[in-house]
JSON list of C-alpha atoms in Angstrom, two decimals:
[
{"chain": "A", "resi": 26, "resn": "UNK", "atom": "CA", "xyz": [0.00, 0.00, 0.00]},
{"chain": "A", "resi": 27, "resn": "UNK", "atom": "CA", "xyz": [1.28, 3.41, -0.83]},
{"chain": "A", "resi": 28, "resn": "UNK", "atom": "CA", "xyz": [1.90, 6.16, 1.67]},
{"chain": "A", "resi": 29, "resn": "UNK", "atom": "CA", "xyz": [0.66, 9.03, 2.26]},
{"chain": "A", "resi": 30, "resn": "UNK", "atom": "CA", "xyz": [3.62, 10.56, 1.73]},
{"chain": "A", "resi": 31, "resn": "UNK", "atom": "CA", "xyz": [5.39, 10.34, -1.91]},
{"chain": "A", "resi": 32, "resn": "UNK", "atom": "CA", "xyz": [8.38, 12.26, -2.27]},
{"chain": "A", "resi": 33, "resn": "UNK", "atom": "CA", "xyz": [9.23, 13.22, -6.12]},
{"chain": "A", "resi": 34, "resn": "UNK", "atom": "CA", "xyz": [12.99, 13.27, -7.02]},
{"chain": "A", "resi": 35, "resn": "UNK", "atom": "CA", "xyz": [13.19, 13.91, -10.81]},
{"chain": "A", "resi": 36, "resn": "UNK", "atom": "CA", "xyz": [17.31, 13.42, -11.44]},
{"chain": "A", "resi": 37, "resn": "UNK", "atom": "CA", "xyz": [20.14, 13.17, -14.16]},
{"chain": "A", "resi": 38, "resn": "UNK", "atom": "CA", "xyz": [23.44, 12.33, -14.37]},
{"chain": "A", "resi": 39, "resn": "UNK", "atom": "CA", "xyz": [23.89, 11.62, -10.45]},
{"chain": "A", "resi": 40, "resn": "UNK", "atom": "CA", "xyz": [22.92, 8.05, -10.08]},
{"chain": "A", "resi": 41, "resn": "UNK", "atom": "CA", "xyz": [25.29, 8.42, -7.44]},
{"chain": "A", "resi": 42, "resn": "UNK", "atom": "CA", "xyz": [22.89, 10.39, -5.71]},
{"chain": "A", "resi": 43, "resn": "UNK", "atom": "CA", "xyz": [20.49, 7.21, -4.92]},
{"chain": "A", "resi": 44, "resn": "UNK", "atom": "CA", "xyz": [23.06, 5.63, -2.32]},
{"chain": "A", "resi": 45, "resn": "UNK", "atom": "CA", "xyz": [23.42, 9.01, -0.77]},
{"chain": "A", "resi": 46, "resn": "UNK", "atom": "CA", "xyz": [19.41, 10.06, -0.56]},
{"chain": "A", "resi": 47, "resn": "UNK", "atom": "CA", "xyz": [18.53, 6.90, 0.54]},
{"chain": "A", "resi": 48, "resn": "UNK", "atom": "CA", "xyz": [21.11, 6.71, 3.46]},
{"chain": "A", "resi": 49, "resn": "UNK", "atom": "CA", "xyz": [19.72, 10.11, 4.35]},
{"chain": "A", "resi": 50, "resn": "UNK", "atom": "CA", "xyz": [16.08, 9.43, 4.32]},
{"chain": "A", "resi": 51, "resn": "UNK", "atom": "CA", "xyz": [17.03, 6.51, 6.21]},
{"chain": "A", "resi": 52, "resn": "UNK", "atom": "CA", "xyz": [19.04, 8.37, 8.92]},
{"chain": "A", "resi": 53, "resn": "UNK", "atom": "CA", "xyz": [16.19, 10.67, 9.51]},
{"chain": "A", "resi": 54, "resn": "UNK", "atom": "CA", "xyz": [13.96, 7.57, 10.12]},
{"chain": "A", "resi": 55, "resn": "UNK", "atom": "CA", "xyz": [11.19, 8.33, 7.52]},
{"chain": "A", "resi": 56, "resn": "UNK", "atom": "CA", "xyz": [8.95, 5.91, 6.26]},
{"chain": "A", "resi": 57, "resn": "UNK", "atom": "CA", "xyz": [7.69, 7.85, 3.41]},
{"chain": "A", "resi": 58, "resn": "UNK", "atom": "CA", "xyz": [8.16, 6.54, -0.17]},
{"chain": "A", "resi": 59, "resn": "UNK", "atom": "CA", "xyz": [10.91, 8.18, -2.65]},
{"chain": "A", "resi": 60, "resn": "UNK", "atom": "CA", "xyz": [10.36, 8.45, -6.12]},
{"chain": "A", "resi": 61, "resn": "UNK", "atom": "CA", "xyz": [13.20, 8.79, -8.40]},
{"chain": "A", "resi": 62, "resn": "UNK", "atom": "CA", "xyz": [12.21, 9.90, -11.80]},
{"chain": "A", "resi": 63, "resn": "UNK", "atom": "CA", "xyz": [15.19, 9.42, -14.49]},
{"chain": "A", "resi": 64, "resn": "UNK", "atom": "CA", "xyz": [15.42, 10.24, -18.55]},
{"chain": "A", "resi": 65, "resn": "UNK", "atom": "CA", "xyz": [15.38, 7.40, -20.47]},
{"chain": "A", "resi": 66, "resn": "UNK", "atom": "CA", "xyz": [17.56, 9.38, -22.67]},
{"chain": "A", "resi": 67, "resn": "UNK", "atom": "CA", "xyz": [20.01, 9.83, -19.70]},
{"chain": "A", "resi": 68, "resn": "UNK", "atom": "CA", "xyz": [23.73, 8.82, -20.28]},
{"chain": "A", "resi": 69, "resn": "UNK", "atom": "CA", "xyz": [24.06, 7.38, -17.23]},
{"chain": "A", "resi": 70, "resn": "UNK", "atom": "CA", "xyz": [20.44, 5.71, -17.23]},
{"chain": "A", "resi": 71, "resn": "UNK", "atom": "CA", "xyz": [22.53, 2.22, -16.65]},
{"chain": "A", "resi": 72, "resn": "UNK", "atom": "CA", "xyz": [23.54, 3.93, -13.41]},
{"chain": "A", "resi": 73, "resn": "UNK", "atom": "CA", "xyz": [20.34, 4.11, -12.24]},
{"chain": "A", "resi": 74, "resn": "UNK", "atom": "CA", "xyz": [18.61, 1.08, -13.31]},
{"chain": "A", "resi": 75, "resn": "UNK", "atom": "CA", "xyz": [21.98, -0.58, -11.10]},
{"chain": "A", "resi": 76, "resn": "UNK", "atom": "CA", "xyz": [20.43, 1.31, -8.31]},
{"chain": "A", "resi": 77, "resn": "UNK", "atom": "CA", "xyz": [17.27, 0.45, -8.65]},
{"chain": "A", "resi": 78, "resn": "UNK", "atom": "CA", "xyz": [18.24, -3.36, -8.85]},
{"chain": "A", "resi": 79, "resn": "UNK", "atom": "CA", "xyz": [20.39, -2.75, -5.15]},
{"chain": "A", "resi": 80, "resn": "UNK", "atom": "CA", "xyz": [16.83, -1.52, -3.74]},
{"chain": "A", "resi": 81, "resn": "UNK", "atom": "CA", "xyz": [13.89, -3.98, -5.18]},
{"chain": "A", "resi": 82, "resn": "UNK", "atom": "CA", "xyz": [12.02, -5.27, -2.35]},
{"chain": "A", "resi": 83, "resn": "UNK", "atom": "CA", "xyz": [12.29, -1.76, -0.58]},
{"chain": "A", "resi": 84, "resn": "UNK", "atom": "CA", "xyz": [8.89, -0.30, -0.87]},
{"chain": "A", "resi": 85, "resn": "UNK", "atom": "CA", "xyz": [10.15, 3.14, 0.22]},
{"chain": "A", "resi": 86, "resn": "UNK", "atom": "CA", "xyz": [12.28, 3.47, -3.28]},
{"chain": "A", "resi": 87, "resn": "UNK", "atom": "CA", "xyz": [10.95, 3.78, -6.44]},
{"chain": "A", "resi": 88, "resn": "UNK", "atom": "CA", "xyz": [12.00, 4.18, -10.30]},
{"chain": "A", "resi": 89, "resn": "UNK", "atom": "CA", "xyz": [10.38, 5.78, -13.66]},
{"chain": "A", "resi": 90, "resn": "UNK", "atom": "CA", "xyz": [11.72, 6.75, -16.92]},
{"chain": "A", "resi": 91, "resn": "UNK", "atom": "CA", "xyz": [10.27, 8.29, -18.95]},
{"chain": "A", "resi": 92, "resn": "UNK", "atom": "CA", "xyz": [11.19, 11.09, -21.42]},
{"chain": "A", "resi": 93, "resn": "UNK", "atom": "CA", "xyz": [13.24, 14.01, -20.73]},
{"chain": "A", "resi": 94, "resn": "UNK", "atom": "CA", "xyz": [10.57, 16.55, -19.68]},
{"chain": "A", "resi": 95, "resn": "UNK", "atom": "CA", "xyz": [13.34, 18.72, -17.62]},
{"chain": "A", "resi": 96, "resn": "UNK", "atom": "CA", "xyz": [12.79, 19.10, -13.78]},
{"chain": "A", "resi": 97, "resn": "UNK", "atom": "CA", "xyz": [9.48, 21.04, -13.59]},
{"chain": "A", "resi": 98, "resn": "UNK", "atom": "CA", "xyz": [8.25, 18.86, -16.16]},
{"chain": "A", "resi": 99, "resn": "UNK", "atom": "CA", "xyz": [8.93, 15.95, -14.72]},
{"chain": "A", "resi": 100, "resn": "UNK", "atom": "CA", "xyz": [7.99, 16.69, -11.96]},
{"chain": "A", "resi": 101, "resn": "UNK", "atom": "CA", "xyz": [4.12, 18.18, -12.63]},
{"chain": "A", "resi": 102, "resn": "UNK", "atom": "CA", "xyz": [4.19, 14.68, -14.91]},
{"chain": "A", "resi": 103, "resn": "UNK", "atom": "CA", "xyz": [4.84, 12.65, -11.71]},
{"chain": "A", "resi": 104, "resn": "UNK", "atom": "CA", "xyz": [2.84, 14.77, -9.29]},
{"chain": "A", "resi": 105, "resn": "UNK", "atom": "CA", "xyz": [-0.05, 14.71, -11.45]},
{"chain": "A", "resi": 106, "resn": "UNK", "atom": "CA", "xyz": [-0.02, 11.17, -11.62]},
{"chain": "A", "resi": 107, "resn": "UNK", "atom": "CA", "xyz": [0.68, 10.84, -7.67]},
{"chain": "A", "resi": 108, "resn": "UNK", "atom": "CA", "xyz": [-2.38, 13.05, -6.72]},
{"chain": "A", "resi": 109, "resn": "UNK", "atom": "CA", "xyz": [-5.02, 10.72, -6.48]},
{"chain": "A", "resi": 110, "resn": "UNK", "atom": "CA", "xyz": [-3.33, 7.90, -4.56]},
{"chain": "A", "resi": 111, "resn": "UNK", "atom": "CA", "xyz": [-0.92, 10.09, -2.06]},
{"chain": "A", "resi": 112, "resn": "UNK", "atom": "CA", "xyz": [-2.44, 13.34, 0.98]},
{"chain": "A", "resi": 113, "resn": "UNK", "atom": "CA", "xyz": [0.67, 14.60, 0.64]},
{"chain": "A", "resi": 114, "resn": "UNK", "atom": "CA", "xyz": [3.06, 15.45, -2.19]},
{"chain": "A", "resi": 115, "resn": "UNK", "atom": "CA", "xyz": [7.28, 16.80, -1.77]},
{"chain": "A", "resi": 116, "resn": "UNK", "atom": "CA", "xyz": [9.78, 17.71, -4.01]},
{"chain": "A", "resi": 117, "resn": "UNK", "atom": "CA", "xyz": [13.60, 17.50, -3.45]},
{"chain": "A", "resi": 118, "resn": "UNK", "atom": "CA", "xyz": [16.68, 17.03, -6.08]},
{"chain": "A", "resi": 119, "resn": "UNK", "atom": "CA", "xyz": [19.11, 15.34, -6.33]},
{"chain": "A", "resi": 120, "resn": "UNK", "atom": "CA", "xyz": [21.37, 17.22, -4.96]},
{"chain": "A", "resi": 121, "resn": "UNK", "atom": "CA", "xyz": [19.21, 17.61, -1.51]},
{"chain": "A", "resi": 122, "resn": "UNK", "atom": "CA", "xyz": [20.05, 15.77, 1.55]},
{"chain": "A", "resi": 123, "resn": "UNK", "atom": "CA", "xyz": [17.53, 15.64, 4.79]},
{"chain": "A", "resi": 124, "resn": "UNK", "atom": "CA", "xyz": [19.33, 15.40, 7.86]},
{"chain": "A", "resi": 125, "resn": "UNK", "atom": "CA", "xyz": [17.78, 13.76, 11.26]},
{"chain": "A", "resi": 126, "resn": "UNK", "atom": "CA", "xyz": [16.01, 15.45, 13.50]},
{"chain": "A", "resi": 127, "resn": "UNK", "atom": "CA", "xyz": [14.29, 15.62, 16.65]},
{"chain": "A", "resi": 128, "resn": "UNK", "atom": "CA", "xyz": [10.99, 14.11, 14.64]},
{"chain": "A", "resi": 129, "resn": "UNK", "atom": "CA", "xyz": [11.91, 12.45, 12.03]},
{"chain": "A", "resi": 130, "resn": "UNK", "atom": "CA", "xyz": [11.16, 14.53, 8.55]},
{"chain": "A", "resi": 131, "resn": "UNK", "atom": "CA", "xyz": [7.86, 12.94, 7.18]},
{"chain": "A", "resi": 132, "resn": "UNK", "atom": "CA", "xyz": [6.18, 12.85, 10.14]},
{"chain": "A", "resi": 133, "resn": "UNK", "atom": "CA", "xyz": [6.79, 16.58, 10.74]},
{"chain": "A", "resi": 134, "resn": "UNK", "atom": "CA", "xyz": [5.61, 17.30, 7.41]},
{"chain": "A", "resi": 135, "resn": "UNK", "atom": "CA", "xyz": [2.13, 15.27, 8.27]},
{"chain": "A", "resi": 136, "resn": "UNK", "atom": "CA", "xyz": [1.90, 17.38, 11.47]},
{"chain": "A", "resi": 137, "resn": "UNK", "atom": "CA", "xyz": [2.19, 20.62, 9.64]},
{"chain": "A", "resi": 138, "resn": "UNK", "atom": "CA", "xyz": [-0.12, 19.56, 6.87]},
{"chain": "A", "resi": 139, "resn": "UNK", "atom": "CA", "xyz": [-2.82, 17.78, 8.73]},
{"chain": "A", "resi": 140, "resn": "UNK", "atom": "CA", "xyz": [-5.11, 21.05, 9.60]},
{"chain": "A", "resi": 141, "resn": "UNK", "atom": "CA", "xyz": [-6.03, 21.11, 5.22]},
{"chain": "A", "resi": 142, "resn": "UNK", "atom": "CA", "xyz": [-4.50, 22.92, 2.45]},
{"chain": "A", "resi": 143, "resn": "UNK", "atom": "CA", "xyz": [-0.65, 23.94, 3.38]},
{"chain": "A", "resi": 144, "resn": "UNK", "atom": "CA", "xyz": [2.38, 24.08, 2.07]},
{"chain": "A", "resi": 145, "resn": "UNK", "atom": "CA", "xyz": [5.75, 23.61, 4.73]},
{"chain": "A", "resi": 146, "resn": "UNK", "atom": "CA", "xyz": [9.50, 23.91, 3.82]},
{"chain": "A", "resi": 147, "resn": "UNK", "atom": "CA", "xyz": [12.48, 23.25, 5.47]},
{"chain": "A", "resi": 148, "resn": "UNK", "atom": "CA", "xyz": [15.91, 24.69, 6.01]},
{"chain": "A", "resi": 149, "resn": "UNK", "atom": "CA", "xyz": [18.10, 24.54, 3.37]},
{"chain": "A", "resi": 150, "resn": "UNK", "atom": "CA", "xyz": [22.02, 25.54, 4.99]},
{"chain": "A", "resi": 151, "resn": "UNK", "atom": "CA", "xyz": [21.80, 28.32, 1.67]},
{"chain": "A", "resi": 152, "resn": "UNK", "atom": "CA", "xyz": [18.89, 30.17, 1.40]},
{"chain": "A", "resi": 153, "resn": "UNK", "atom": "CA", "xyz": [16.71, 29.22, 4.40]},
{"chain": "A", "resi": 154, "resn": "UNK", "atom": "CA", "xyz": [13.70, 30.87, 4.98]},
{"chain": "A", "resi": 155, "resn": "UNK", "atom": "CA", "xyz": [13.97, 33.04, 1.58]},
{"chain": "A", "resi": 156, "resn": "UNK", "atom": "CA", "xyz": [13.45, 30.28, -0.29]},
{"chain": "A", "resi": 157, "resn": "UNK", "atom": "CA", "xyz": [11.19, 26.71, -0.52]},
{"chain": "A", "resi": 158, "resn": "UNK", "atom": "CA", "xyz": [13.97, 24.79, -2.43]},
{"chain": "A", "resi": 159, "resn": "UNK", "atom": "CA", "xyz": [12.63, 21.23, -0.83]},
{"chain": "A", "resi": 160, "resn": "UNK", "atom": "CA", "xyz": [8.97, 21.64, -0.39]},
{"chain": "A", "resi": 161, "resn": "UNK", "atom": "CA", "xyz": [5.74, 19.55, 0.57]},
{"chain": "A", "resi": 162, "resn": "UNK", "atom": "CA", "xyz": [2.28, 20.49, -0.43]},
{"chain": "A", "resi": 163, "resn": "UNK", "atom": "CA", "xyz": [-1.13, 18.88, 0.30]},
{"chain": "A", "resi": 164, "resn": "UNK", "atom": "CA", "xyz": [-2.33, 16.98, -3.42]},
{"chain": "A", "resi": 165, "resn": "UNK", "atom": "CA", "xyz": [-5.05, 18.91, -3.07]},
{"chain": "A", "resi": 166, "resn": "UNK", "atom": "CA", "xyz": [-3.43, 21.77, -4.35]},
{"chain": "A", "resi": 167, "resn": "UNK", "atom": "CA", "xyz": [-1.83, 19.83, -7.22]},
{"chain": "A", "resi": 168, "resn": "UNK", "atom": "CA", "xyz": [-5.51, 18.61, -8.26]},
{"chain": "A", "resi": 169, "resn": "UNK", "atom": "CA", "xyz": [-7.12, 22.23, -7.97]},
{"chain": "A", "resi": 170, "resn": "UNK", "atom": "CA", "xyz": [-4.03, 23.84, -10.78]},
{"chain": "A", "resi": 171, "resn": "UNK", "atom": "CA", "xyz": [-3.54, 20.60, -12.14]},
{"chain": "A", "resi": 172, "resn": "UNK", "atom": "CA", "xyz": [0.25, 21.00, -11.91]},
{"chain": "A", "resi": 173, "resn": "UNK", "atom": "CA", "xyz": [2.86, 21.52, -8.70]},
{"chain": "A", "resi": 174, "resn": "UNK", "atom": "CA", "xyz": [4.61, 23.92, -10.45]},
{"chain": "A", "resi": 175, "resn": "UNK", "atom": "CA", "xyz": [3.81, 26.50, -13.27]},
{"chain": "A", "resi": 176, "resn": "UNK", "atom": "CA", "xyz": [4.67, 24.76, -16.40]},
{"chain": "A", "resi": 177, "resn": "UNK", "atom": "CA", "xyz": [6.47, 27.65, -18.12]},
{"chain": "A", "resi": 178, "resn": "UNK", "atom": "CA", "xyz": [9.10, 27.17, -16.06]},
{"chain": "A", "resi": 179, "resn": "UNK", "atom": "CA", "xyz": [11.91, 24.85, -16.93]},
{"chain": "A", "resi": 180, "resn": "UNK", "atom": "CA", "xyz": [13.89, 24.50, -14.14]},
{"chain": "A", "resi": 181, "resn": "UNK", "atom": "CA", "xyz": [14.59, 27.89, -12.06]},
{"chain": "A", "resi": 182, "resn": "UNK", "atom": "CA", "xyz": [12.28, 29.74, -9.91]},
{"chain": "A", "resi": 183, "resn": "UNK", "atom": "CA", "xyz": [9.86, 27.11, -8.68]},
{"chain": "A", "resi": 184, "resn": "UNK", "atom": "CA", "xyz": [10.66, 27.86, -5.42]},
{"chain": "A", "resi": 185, "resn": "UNK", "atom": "CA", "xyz": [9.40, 31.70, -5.54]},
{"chain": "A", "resi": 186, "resn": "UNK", "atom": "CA", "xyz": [6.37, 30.17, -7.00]},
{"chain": "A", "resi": 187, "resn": "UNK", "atom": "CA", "xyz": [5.48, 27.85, -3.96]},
{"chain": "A", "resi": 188, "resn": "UNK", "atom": "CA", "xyz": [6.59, 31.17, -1.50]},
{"chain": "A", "resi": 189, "resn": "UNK", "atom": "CA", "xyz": [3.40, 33.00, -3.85]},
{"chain": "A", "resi": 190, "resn": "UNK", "atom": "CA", "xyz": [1.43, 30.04, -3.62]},
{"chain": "A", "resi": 191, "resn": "UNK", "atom": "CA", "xyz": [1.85, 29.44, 0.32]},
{"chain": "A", "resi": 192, "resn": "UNK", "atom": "CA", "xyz": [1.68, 33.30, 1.11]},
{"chain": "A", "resi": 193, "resn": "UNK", "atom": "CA", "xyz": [-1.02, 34.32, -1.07]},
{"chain": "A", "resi": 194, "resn": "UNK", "atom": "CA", "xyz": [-3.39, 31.44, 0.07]},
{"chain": "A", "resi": 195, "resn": "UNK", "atom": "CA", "xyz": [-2.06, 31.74, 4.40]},
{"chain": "A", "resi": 196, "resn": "UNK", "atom": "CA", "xyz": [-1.12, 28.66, 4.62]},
{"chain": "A", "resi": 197, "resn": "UNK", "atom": "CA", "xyz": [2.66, 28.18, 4.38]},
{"chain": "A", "resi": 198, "resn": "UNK", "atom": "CA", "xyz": [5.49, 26.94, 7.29]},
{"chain": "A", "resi": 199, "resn": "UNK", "atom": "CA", "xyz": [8.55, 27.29, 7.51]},
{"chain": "A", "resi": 200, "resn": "UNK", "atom": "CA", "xyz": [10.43, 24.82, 9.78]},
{"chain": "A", "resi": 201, "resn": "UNK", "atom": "CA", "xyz": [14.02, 26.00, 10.62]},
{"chain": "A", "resi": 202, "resn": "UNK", "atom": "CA", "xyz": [14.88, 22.64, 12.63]},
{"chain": "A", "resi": 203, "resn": "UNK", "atom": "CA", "xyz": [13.77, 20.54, 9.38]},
{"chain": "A", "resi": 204, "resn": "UNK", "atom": "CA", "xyz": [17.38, 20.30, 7.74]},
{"chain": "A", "resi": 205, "resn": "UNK", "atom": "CA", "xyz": [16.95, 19.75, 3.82]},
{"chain": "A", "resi": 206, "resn": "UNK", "atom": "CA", "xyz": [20.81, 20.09, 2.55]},
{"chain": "A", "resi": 207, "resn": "UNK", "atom": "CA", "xyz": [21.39, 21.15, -0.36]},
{"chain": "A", "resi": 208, "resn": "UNK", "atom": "CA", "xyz": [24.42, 20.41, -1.97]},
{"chain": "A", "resi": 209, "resn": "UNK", "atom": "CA", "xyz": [25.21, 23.17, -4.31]},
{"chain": "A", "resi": 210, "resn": "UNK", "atom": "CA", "xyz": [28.51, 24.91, -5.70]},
{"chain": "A", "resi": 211, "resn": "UNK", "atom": "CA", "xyz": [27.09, 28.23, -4.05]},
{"chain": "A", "resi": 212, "resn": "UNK", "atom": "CA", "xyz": [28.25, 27.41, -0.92]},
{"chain": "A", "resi": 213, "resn": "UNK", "atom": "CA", "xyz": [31.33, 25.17, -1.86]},
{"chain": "A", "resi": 214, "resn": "UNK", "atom": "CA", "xyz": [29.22, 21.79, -1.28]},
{"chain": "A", "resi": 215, "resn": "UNK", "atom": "CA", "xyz": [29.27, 20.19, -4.63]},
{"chain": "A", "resi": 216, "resn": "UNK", "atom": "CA", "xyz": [31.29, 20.54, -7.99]},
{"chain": "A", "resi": 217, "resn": "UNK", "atom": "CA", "xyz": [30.68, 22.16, -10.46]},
{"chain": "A", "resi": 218, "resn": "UNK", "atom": "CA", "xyz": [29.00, 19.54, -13.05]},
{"chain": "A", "resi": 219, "resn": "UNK", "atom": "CA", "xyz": [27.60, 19.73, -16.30]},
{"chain": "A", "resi": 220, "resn": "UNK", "atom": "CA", "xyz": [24.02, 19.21, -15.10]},
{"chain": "A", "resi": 221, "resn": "UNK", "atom": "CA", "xyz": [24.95, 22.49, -12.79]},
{"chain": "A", "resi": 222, "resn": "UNK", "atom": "CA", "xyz": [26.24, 24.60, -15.79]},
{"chain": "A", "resi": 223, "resn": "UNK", "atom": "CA", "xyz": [23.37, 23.72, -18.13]},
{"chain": "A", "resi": 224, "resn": "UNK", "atom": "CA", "xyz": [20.50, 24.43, -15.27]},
{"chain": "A", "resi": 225, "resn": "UNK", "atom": "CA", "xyz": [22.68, 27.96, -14.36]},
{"chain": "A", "resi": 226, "resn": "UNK", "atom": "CA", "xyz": [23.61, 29.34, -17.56]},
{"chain": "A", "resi": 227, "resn": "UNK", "atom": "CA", "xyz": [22.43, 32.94, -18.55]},
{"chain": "A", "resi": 228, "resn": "UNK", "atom": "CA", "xyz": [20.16, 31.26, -21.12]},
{"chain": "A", "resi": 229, "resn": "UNK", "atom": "CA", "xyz": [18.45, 29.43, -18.43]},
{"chain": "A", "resi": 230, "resn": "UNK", "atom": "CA", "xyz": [18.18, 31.66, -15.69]},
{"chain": "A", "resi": 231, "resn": "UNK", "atom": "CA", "xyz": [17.13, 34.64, -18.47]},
{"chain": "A", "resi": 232, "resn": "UNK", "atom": "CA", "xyz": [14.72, 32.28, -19.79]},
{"chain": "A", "resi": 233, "resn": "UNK", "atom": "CA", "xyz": [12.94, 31.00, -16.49]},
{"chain": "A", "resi": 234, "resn": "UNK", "atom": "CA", "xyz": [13.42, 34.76, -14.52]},
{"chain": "A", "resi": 235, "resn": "UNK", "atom": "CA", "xyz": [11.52, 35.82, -17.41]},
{"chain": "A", "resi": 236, "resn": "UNK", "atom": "CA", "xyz": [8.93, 33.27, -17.50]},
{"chain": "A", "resi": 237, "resn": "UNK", "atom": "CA", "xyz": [8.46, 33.57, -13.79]},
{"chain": "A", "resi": 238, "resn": "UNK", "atom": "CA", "xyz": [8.03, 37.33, -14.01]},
{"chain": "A", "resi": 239, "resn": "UNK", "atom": "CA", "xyz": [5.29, 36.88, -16.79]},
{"chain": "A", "resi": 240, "resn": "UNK", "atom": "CA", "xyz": [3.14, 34.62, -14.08]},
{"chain": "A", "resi": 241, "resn": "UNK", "atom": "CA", "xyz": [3.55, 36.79, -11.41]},
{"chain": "A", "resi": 242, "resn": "UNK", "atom": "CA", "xyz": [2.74, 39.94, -13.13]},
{"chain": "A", "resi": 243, "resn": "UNK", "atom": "CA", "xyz": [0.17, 39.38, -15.74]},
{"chain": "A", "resi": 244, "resn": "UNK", "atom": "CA", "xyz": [-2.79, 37.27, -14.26]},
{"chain": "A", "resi": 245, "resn": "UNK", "atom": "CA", "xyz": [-0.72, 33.18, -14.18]},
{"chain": "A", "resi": 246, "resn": "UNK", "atom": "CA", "xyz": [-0.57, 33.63, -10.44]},
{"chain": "A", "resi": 247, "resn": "UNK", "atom": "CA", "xyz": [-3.89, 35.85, -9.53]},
{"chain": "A", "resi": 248, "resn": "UNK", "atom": "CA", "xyz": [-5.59, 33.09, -11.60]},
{"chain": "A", "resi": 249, "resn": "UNK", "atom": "CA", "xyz": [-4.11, 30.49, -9.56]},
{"chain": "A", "resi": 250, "resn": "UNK", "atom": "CA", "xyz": [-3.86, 32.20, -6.00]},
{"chain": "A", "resi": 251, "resn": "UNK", "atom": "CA", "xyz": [-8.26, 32.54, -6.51]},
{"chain": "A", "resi": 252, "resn": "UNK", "atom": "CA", "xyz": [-8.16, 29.09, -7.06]},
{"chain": "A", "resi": 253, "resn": "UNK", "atom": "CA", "xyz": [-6.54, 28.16, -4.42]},
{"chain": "A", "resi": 254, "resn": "UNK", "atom": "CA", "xyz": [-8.13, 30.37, -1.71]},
{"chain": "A", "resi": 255, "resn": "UNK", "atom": "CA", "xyz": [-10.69, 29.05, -2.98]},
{"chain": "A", "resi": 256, "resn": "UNK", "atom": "CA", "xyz": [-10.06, 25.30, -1.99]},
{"chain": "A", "resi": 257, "resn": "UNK", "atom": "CA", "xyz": [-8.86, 26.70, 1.64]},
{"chain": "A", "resi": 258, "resn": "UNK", "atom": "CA", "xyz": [-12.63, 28.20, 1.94]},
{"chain": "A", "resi": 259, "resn": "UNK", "atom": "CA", "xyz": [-14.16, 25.23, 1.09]},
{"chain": "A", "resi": 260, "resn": "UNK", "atom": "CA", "xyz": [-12.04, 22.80, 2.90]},
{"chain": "A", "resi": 261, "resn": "UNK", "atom": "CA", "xyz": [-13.55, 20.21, 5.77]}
]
């Protein structure tokens, strides 16, 4: 039986990444379910289907390839599909890393989330409270815009998305004790890889700042927030 719980991990090029998430999640002592969504068009797709082989028979790990739909993509694809059978929906890459705490991380996130519509964050060690880089949401709120993330976006700026989202509908936490690494070459904690230069460039962040800015400011996100406030009025 599924969880309630389904945390969506679209990643490429790092199957290394597997070993080290699910050593994490373990060391928290979460039950929840991770789903790790790969490109079948990914060079190191052998990588991950080894992985994948280590953990069959573990519930809590899951694989799907599919086609390369980039992060927000994939993820919307995924969270979409997750929706019906899952309360609560997360997101984290692959280069996130939760860290234990005095409850362990899933079972905060239920706590937060229980009272209805809600979206919760963590700390990050980078930007913190500025911004949701590792985020849970209700599915609720996934069913209402029919995606978890504005599709227009590629791979940048998601996070300022679910801060509009959380804010504009009053029902967004932040939990500073809730640890969610992230392992990034902004603050020396990764190297400098060729996934990081492609999702960085001035082409992508142009590209993604600008589509971001065109939600915000011409009706994407007024649309969206009316929705939502919506489903917080009318929820049990």
């Amino acid at each position: 039986m599924a969880d309630d719980l389904l945390v969506i991990i679209p990643t490429r090029g790092r199957p290394q990444a597997v070993t080290a998430l699910v050593e994490a999640w373990t060391d928290t002592g979460a039950t929840a379910d991770l789903l790790f969504a790969v490109d079948t068009d990914d060079p190191e797709l052998a990588g991950y289907k080894a992985e994948a082989a280590k953990l069959k028979g573990d519930g809590r790990f899951r694989f799907v390839y599919g086609k390369r739909l980039r992060l927000c993509g994939t993820l919307n694809q995924q969270a979409v599909k997750a929706s019906k059978r899952h309360r609560y929906l997360a997101f984290m890459g692959d280069d996130h890393r939760p860290r234990p705490a005095a409850m362990p991380w899933d079972a905060r996130i239920r706590e937060c989330l229980s009272g209805g519509p809600g979206i919760v964050y963590g700390n990050d060690l980078l930007q913190g409270e500025v911004m949701a880089t590792a985020v849970a949401m209700t599915s609720d709120i996934v069913d209402t815009l029919g995606y978890m993330a504005p599709p227009a976006l590629v791979h940048l700026c998601l996070d300022l998305c679910w801060l509009d989202w959380g804010q504009g509908m009053g029902r967004i936490t932040y939990l500073d004790d809730m640890v969610i690494e992230h392992l990034h070459p902004a603050n020396g904690k990764a190297e400098l890889d060729a996934g990081y230069e492609e999702v960085n460039s001035d082409a992508m962040v142009s590209a993604d700042s600008a589509a971001y800015y065109d939600y915000r400011d011409n009706g994407g996100l007024e649309a969206d927030l009316a929705k939502l406030r919506k489903l917080v009025e009318e929820a049990p």
